[in-house]
XYZ file of C-alpha atoms in Angstrom:
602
model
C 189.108 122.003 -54.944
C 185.360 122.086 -54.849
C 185.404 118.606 -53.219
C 187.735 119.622 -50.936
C 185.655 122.585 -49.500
C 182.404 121.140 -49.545
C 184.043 117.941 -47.402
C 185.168 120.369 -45.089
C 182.025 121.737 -44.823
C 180.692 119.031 -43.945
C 182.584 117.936 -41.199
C 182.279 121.085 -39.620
C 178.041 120.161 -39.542
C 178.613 116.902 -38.018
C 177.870 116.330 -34.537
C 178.493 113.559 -31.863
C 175.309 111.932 -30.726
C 174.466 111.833 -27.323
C 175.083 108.362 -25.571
C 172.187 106.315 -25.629
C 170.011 106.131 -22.388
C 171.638 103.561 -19.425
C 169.211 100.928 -18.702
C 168.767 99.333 -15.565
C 171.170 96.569 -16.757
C 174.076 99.319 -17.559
C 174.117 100.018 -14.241
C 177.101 99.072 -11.709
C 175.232 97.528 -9.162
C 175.380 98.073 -4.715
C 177.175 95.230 -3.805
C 175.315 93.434 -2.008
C 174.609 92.041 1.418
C 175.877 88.747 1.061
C 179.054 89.951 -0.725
C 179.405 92.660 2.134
C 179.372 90.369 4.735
C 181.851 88.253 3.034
C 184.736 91.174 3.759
C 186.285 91.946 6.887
C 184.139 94.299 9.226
C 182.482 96.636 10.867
C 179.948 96.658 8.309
C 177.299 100.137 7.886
C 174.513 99.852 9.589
C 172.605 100.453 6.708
C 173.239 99.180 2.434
C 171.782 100.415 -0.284
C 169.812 98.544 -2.438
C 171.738 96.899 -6.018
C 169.942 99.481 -7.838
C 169.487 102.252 -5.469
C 166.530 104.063 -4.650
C 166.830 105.364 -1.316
C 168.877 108.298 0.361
C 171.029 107.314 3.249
C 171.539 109.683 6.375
C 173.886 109.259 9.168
C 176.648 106.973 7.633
C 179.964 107.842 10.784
C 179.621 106.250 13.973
C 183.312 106.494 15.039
C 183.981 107.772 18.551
C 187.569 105.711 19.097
C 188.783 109.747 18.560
C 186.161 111.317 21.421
C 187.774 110.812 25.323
C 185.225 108.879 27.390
C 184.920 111.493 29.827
C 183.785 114.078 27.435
C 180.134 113.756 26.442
C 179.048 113.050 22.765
C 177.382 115.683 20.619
C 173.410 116.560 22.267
C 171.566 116.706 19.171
C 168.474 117.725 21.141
C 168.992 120.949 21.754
C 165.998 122.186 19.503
C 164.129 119.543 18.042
C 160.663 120.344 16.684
C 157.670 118.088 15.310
C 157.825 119.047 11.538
C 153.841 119.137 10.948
C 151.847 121.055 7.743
C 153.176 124.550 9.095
C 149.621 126.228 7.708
C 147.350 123.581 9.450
C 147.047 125.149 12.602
C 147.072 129.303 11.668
C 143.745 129.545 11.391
C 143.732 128.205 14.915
C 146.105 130.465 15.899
C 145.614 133.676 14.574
C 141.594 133.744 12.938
C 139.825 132.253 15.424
C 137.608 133.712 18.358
C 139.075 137.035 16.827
C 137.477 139.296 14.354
C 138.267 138.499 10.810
C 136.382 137.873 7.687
C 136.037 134.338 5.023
C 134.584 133.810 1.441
C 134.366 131.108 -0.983
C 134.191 131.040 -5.015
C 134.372 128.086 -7.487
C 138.097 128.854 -9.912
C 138.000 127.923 -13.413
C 141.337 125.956 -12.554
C 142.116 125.771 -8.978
C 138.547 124.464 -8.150
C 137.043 125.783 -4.583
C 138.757 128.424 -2.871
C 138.289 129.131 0.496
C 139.803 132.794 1.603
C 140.168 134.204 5.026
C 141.309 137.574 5.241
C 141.838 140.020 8.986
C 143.334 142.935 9.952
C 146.604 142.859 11.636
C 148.522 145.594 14.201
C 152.005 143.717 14.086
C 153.848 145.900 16.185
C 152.963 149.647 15.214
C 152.254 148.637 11.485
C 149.104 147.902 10.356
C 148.702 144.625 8.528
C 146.198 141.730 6.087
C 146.755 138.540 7.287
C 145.237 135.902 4.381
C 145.297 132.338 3.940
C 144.031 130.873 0.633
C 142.386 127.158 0.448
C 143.094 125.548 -2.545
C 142.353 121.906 -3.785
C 146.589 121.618 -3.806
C 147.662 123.869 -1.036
C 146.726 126.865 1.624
C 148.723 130.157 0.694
C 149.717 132.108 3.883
C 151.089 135.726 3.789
C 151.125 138.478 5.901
C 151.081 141.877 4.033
C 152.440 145.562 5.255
C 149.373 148.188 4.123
C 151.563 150.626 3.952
C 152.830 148.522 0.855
C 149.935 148.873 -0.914
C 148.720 151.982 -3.005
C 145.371 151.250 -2.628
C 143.507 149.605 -0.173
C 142.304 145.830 -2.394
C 139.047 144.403 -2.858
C 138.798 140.940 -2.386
C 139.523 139.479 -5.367
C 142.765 141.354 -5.194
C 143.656 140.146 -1.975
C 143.203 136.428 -2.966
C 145.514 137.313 -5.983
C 148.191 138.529 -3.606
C 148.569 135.017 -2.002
C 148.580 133.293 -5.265
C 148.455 134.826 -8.425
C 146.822 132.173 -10.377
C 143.259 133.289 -8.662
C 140.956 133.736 -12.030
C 137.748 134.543 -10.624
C 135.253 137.676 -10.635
C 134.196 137.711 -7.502
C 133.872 136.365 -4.010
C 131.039 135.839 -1.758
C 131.079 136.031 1.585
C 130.399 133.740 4.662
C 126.880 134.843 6.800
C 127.192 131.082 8.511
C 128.436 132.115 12.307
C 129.652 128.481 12.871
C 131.327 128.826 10.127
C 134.432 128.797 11.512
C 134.166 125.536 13.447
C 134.022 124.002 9.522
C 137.267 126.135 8.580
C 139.476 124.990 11.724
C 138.647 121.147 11.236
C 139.696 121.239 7.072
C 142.962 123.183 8.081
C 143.632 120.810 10.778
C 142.352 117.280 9.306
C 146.589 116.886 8.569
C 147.812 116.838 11.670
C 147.089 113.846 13.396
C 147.732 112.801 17.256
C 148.000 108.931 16.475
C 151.019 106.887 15.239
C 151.801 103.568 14.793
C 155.351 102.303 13.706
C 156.784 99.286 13.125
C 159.687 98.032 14.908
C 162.037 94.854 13.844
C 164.368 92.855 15.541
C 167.391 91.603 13.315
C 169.862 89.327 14.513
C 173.349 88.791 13.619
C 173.497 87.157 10.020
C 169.530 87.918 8.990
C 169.631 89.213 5.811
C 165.805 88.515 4.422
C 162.346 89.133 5.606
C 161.612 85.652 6.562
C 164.353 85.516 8.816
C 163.580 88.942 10.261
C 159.955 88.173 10.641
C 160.189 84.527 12.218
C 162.538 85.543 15.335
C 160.580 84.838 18.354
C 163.305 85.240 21.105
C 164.512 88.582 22.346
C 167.834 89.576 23.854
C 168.509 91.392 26.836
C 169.545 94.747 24.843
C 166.623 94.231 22.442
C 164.368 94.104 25.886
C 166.490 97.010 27.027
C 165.928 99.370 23.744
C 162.113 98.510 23.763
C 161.300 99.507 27.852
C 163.267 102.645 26.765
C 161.399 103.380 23.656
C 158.098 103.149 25.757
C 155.752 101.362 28.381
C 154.834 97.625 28.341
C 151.165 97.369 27.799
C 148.674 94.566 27.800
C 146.062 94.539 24.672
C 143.238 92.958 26.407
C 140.919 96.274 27.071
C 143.473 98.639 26.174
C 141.732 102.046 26.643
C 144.409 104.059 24.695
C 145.396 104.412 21.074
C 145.469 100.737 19.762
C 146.926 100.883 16.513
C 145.209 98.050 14.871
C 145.545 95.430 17.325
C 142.881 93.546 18.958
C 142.086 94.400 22.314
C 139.152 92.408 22.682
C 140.125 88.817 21.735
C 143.804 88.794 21.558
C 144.624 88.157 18.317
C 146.713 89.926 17.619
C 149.281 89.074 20.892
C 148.702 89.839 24.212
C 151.194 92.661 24.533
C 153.179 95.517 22.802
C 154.965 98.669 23.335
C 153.168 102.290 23.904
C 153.995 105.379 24.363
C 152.549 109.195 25.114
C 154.881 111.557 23.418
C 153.783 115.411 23.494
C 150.229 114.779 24.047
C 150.634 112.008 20.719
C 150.125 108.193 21.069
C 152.477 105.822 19.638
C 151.927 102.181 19.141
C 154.753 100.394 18.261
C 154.384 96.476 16.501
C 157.003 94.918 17.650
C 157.965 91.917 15.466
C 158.511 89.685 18.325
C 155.442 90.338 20.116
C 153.033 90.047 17.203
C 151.174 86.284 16.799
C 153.372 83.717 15.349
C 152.467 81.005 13.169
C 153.854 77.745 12.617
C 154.872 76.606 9.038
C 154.296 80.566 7.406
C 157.501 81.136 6.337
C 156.293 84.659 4.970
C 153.969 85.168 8.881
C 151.937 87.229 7.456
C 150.561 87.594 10.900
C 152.987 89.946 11.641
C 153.927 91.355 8.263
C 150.279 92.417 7.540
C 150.702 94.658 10.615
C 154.405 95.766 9.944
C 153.914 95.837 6.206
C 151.430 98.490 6.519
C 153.035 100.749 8.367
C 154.809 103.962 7.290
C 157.759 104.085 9.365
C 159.419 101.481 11.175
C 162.822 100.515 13.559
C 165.071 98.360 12.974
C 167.328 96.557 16.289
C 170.579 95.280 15.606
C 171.747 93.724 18.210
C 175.105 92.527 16.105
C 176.770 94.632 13.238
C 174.438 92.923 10.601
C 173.688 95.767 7.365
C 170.209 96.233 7.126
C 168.864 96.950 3.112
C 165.586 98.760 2.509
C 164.438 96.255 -0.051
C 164.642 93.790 2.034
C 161.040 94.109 3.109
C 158.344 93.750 0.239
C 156.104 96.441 0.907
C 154.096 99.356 -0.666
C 153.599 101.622 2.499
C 157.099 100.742 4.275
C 158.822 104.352 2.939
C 161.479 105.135 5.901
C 163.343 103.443 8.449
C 165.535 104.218 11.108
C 168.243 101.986 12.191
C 169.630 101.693 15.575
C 172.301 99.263 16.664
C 173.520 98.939 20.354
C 177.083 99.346 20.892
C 178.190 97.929 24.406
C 177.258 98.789 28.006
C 179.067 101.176 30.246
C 178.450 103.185 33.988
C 176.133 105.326 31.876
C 174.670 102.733 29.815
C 174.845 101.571 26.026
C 175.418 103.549 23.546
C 173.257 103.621 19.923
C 174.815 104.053 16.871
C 171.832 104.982 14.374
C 171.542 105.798 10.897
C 168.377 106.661 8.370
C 167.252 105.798 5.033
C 164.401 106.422 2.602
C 162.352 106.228 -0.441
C 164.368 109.146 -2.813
C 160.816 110.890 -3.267
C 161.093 111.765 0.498
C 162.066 114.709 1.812
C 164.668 114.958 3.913
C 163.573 115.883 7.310
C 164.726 116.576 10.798
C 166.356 116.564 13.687
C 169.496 116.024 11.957
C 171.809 113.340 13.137
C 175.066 114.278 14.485
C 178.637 113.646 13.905
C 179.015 111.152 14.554
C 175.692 109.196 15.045
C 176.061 107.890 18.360
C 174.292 108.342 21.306
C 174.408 107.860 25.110
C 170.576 106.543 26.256
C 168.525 109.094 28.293
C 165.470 111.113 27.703
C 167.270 112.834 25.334
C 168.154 110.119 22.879
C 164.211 109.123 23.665
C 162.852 112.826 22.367
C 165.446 112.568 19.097
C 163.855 109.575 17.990
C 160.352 109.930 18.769
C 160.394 113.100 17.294
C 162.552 111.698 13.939
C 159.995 108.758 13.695
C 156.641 111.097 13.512
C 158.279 113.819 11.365
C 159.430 110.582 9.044
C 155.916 109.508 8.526
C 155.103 113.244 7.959
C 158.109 113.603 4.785
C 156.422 110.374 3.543
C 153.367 111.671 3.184
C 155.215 113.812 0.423
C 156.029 110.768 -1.385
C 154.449 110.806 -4.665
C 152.344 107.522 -3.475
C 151.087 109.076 -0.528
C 150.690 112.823 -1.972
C 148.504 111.593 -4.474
C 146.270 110.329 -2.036
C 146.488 113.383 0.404
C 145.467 115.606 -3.020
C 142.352 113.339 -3.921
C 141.223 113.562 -0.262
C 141.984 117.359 0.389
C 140.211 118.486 -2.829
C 136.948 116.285 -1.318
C 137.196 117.497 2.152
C 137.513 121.661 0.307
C 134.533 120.297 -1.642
C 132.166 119.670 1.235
C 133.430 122.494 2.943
C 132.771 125.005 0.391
C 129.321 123.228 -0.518
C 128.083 123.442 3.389
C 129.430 126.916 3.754
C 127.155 127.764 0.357
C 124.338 126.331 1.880
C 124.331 127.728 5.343
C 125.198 131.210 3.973
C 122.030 130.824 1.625
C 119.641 129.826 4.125
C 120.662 132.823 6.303
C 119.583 134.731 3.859
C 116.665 132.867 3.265
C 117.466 131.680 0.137
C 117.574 127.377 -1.222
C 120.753 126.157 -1.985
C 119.531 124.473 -5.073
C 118.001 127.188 -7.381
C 119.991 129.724 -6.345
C 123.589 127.670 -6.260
C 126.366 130.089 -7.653
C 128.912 129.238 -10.084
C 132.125 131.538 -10.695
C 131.092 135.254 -11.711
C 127.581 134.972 -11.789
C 125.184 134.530 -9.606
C 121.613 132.669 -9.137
C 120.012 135.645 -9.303
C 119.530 135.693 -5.314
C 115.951 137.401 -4.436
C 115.583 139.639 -6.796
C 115.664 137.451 -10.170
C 113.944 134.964 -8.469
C 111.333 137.752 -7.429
C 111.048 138.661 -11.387
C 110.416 135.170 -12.492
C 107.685 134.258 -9.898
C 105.724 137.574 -11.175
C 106.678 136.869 -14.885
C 105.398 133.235 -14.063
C 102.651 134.076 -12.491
C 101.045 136.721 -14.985
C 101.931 133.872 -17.899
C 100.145 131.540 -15.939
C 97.013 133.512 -14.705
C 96.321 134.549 -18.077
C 96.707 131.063 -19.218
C 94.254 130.014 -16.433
C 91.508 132.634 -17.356
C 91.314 131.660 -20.875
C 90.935 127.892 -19.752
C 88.155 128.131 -17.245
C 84.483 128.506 -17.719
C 83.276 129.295 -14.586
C 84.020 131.944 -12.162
C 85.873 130.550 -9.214
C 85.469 131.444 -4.890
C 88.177 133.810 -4.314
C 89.778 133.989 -1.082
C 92.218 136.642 -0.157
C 95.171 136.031 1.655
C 95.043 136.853 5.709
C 91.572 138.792 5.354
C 88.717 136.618 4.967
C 86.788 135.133 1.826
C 85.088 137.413 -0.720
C 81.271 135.549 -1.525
C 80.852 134.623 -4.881
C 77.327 136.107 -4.988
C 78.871 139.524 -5.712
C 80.321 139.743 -9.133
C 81.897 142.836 -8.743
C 83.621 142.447 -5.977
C 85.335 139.440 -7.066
C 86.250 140.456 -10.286
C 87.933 143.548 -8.241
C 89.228 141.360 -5.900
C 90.894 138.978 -8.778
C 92.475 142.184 -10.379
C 93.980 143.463 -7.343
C 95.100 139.827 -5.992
C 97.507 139.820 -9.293
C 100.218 141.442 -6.863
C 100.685 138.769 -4.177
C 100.341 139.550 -0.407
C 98.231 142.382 -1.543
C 94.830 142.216 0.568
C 92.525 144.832 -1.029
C 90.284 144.843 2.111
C 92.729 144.621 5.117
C 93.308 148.259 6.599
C 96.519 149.164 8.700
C 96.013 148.142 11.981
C 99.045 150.034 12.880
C 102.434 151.230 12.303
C 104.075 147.994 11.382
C 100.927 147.186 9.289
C 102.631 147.563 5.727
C 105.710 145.662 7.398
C 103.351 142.667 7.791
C 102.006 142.944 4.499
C 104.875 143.196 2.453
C 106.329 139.949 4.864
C 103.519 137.584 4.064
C 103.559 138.752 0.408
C 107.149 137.342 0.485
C 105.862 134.517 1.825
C 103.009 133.773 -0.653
C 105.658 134.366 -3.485
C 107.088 131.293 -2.277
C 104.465 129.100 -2.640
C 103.141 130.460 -5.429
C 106.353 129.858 -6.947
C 106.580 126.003 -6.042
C 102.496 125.745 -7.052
C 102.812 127.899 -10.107
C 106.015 126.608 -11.813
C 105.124 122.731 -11.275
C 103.687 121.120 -14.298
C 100.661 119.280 -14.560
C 100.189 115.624 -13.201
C 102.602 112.848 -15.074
C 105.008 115.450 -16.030
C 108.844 115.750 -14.901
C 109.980 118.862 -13.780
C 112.876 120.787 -15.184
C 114.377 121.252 -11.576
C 113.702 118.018 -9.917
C 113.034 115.101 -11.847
C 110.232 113.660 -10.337
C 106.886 113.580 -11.371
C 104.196 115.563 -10.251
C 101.001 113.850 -8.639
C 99.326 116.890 -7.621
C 95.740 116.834 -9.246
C 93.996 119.903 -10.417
C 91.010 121.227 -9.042
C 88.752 123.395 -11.181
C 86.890 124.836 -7.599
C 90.279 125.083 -6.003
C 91.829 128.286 -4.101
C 94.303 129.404 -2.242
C 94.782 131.886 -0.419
C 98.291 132.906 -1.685
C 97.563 132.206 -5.227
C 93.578 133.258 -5.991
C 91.881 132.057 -9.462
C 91.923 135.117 -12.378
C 88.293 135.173 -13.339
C 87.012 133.441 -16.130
C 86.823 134.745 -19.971
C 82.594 135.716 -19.491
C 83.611 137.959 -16.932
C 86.446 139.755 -18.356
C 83.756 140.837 -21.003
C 82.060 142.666 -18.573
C 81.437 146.492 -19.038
C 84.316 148.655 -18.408
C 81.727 150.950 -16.289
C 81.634 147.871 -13.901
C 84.799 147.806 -13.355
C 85.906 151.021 -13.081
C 83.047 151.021 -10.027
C 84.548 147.970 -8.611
C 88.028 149.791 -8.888
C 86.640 153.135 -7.225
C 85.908 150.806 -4.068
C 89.624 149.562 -3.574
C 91.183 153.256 -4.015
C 91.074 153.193 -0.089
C 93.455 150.418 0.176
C 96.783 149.598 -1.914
C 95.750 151.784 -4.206
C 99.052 151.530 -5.984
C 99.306 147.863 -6.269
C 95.618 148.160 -7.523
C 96.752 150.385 -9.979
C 98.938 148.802 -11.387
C 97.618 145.361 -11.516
C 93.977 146.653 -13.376
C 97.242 148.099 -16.247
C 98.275 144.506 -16.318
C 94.553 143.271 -17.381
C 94.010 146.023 -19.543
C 96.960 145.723 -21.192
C 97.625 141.678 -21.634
C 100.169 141.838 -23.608
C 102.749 143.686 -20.934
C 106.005 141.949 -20.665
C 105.850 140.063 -17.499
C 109.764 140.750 -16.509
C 109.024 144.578 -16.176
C 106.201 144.021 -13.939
C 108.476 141.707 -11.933
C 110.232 144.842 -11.449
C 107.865 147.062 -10.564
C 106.273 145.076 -7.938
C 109.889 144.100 -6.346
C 110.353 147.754 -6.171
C 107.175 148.165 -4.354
C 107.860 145.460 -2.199
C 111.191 146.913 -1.146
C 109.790 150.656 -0.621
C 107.053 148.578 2.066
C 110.646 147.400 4.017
């Protein structure tokens, strides 16, 4: 009884495993060409490989059932280029009108680039944003009256795409700035195609066959004058496509065309160089083989199979075959195929797939051969490629849009570079550090020296060295760059001056002050410093502290040499006779005293 149950038990635990995985082997192959053409016809236009691998559009082409007088199905009625549909808004919509962009470095989507305006759609007030990102641009129109507050940046780029993981944003002072923008968003769309087109004959069921027909029939020279213009190579001033116009090696004519302000070049198989004893020609397959798109001509119901062609780039094709001759010419049955990683795209063939030749049969299949090679850039081949490029295009846009913006604000693109949520430091911190530098150093220097050094002011003459006092007054007061202890206001804008060639002493002070001595590498750099040191050196931005026997002087000498500088900057004079009283002040407060000085002057 126990048995019993526990073996009934058990089989209510046991499970079917799942069939093991098919291999390509397990497969019921296509039949294939050979074994097609072996049966009774009409035969497609197109086969699928054995083993698949490509989607098949366009597979009816009977019109026994349609009257002659009544004309076939106009598939033209709206046909439309299928570009990037974000590559040209910026054009559209951002520039030449007022709107605002920004840039920041994401943790994970890399450089973002963010443009951001104000919309009236109608009577209702809009944000209009489009988000770069190394992958894709996110485009969205938003209502305001949606929102329950009005969004900082940050929260705007997070409205596009809500993995945005970054503090801040910082905005775009460059005013070309938008010439940069417009070519990234538009580097996808391109005005120049080239497409292949073959010419198979009844019974050719391989690439050498296709690629060593030299001879062309009368509805193969029919179908090319109607897919475009007869052109000869030599000093061809127009899209070329590859081929040589200069010493015709690459055949002395081919096939061109000016679609919607786009130029085609077509490499016809027949027209390309051939060569004796090549069985593969590689003459014309290193043409063919590289494109993206190509025709194929049947002149004779012979099935045309993808993998026929050995190629890497070859992704679509589009089939046509002629079908007889009438009072309003031949008719073209066509049919599509591709890789399975390409999209579908349009116009969409009718039912059936036959066509009548005019200009309208001419503007279906232009415009279904140059939105083909636009799906295949989906492909996962191609899209790989697009992604590496894109993220290096965003990267040199974001890098000269950092660098223009700094220099605006008069800032170097090196030492100040950002990275995501924190700055580097802009004026300000770099302000600090030069003074914090700069007291380190002086006192440094004073200790060192032995003798008492010429000092020159900056913008107001020399002080003579044969007045002690005055130059150990002068070297106190000089501690606060762009500080001239004898130079009166000439004027109104005199303190404006001052406080402008203070900034500018800071920097070279700065580039003076923080490089080391000669044979050493500096931290920013890397190169070696030759500059050799002069103990009777001065400048005039960054004056000599006097030496150690002078700083022992009596404190009644200089308090008299103070009393004669209470006239002028009194305040910076001040404060810098605190800083050598005091040595041991911490240099990053008086970085902050003098910026605030500095800023009070502007």
């Amino acid at each position: 009884m126990i048995e019993k149950m526990q073996g009934s038990r058990m089989d209510e635990q046991r499970c079917s495993f799942p069939p093991p995985l098919k291999t390509e082997e397990d497969y019921i192959p296509y039949p294939s060409v050979h074994e097609v053409l072996g049966r009774e016809g009409p035969f497609p236009l197109i086969l699928l490989p054995q083993f698949g691998g490509y989607w098949i559009e366009g597979t009816n082409h009977e019109i026994t059932s349609i009257p002659e007088t009544e004309p076939l199905q106009s598939p033209t009625t709206k046909v439309k280029l299928e570009c990037n549909p974000t590559a040209r808004i910026y054009r559209k919509h951002f520039l030449g009108k007022e709107h605002f962009n920004y840039y920041s470095l994401d943790a994970a989507l890399g450089h973002l680039v963010f443009s951001l305006k104000y919309d009236v759609i109608g009577d209702q007030e809009h944000l209009r944003l489009l988000l770069r990102t190394k992958c894709r641009t996110y485009h969205d129109v938003i209502p305001i009256s949606c929102l329950t507050e009005f969004p900082n940046v940050v929260q705007m780029a997070k409205l596009v795409c809500e993995d945005v993981n970054v503090d801040r944003f910082y905005p775009v002072l460059y005013p070309k700035a938008s010439r940069l923008i417009v070519t990234f968003d538009e580097h996808v769309i391109s005005n120049n195609f080239k497409f292949g087109v073959i010419y198979q004959k009844l019974g050719q069921t391989s690439e050498e066959e296709l690629f060593s027909t030299n001879e062309e029939s009368p509805a193969f020279v029919e179908f090319l004058e109607f897919l475009g213009q007869k052109v000869k190579l030599q000093d061809f001033k127009g899209f070329r496509g590859g081929l040589d116009v200069t010493h015709g090696q690459t055949g002395t004519e081919s096939v061109y065309c000016n679609f919607r302000n786009k130029e085609i070049m077509f490499h016809v198989s027949t027209k390309l160089p051939y060569t004796e004893g090549d069985a593969q020609q590689l003459q014309r397959k290193r043409h063919i083989g590289n494109d993206i798109v190509a025709v194929v001509f049947q002149d004779e119901n012979t099935p045309f199979v993808p993998d026929m062609i050995a190629s890497n780039f070859l992704h679509a094709y589009v089939v046509v075959q002629a079908e007889g001759g009438g009072p309003d010419g031949p008719l073209y049955k066509v049919s599509v195929t591709a890789r399975d990683d390409v999209p579908f795209f349009g116009p969409p063939l009718p039912d059936p797939a036959v066509f009548r030749k005019g200009p309208e049969f001419q503007e279906f299949l232009l415009t279904k051969l140059i939105n083909a090679e636009y799906a295949c850039y989906k492909a996962e081949k191609f899209a790989k490629l697009e992604e590496r490029t894109r993220a290096a295009l965003l990267e040199t846009l974001y890098e000269e849009l950092h660098i223009h913006s700094q220099s605006m604000m008069g800032l170097g693109g090196d030492e100040d570079k950002m990275e995501n949520g924190s700055g580097g430091g802009g004026f300000f911190e770099s302000f600090k550090r030069v003074i914090r530098s700069r007291s380190q150093s002086m006192d440094a220097m004073g200790l060192s020296n032995k003798k008492p050094n010429t000092v020159s002011t900056s913008h107001s003459g020399s002080f003579a060295p044969n007045n002690p006092d005055l130059a150990k007054a002068a070297g106190i007061s000089l501690i606060v760059p762009g500080k001239s202890p004898t130079r009166k206001k000439s004027g109104p804008f005199g303190s404006r001056r001052s406080s402008a060639i203070g900034i500018e002493n800071i920097q070279e002070v700065q580039e003076k002050r923080e490089s080391p001595p000669a044979g050493q590498k500096t931290p920013d750099s890397g190169h070696v410093s030759q500059e050799p040191k002069s103990e009777n050196s001065s400048t005039q931005s960054s004056p000599e502290m006097p030496t150690t026997k002078n700083r022992a002087e009596t404190a009644a000498q200089r308090a008299e040499a103070l009393k004669d500088f209470s006239r002028s900057s009194s305040s910076a004079s001040s404060f810098a006779s605190v800083v050598e009283e005091t040595e041991g002040v911490d240099g990053e407060d008086t970085g902050l005293h003098v910026a605030g000085g500095q800023c009070q002057h502007h």
